[in-house]
DNA sequence: CACGGTTGATACGCTACCGTACACAGGAGC
DNA sequence: GCTCCTGTGTACGGTAGCGTATCAACCGTG
């Protein structure tokens, strides 16, 4: 987690939530903001000492992970430029459980809790935060259902599609070991699923790098949860 | 969903959220409140026509269900006297997906969205709603993880424990077919899991009725998610 | 160049769970 | 009593995914 000396004015608007703020609200919010660069596997947030800080991904992607006592772990959410990490900070509520790690290298705008809470009575920011909270709830509900009902193959396809959207690119770095941790499954299981997709010419895998060749067929291999979650994110910004 | 003619003053406080409101806020909120009696399997809320209404269970228990296109369904959350259904109404946000059905007979306090939103700037109600929203997020995260990692047997035990807490009684009505719908699994699978628990003397099953004989051992048969979710609900009311 | 670490493919037996079926018991209605 | 419906137990073969292991290909480093 290396810090960059760079003013937030440079490119704050790459984040959809920030983008929807009127100028005056953004002005007020941005005073204490800072842009930092995250690298894959950086721990952004941990149970032990939750920072009083919110993070708005500009180009980075962050995954939220649940940890079990026996060491098992699984991703329960992921955050790109459509969202934020640290809603609990804005809500003045009890902290999130688990930890959050960086998934794809990139920048995040990062904001002290005090600043965010001070600005949170601004009408549009408040409205967006409330809508984003509900969106988070709806997405988590769909994820819970997906984990309960759908196969590793379907969930692999869904994960690849979502990450592709976040990366904004059909190519992105990813190892099967990493993906298996996200899905809470075996590395070998992911290898099987990805192998099938590869044999069908839908994706190409090569040493820590993946290329989505046919996103339409990948969407067919995925469960409907991909589509539903994508739509749910979009609903935040519906009038 | 039969309506009772009964003033909310009778017993509004059976709900933990309402119980934590100061008198003046409760006064203001209760003006348009109404208490209704729900019966098991009543549909409280549906995707098609989401009511602008919030529900605070007093003695009833409500389950929120996700529905897939192929007809599969699974419970992603459940609400008892510790919570509420209709957070999205209070947040002024996009509606919940899926549907909500009554799980255990009982009363709920029900409140028009307009009243709730009008009252939501009251400091303590606002604070509670924000904390409950975060709690909902944390619980859903744990549920998503649980569905991805834990066995039908563990999840059966967890579900029974949670329902026992909501019912406030070691005896409550439940068919295995119903439970299998909640878990998103086969009826036969639940029958196996419940059969094991019964052979071990932990529970007793009899034609739509269950009796929890040994909740300590039932908790051992469950995954840690029971404990975590219970603690998460309690955190809403931590100072 | 040789080496060790990383990544991906694949194989083994095993278990959990699936989809489906059927038998049986309890209760309600006739 | 008998019949029908609901709820439960259990059986069958099939499959998905587990835990574990091995091997080959690739890469960076010395």
PDB file of C-alpha atoms (C1' of nucleotides) in Angstrom, chain B residues 176 187 198 205 207-208, chain D residues 6-11:
ATOM      1  CA  UNK B 176     -38.801 -30.778   6.402  1.00  0.00           C
ATOM      2  CA  UNK B 187     -36.142 -32.541   1.104  1.00  0.00           C
ATOM      3  CA  UNK B 198     -32.665 -37.042  15.923  1.00  0.00           C
ATOM      4  CA  UNK B 205     -39.234 -34.465  14.770  1.00  0.00           C
ATOM      5  CA  UNK B 207     -45.189 -34.402  11.652  1.00  0.00           C
ATOM      6  CA  UNK B 208     -44.638 -30.714  11.160  1.00  0.00           C
TER       7      UNK B 208
ATOM      8  C1'  DT D   6     -49.568 -34.693   4.204  1.00  0.00           C
ATOM      9  C1'  DG D   7     -45.216 -35.538   6.351  1.00  0.00           C
ATOM     10  C1'  DT D   8     -41.264 -38.505   7.066  1.00  0.00           C
ATOM     11  C1'  DG D   9     -37.833 -42.121   6.264  1.00  0.00           C
ATOM     12  C1'  DT D  10     -35.106 -44.354   3.076  1.00  0.00           C
ATOM     13  C1'  DA D  11     -33.312 -46.353  -1.101  1.00  0.00           C
TER      14       DA D  11
END
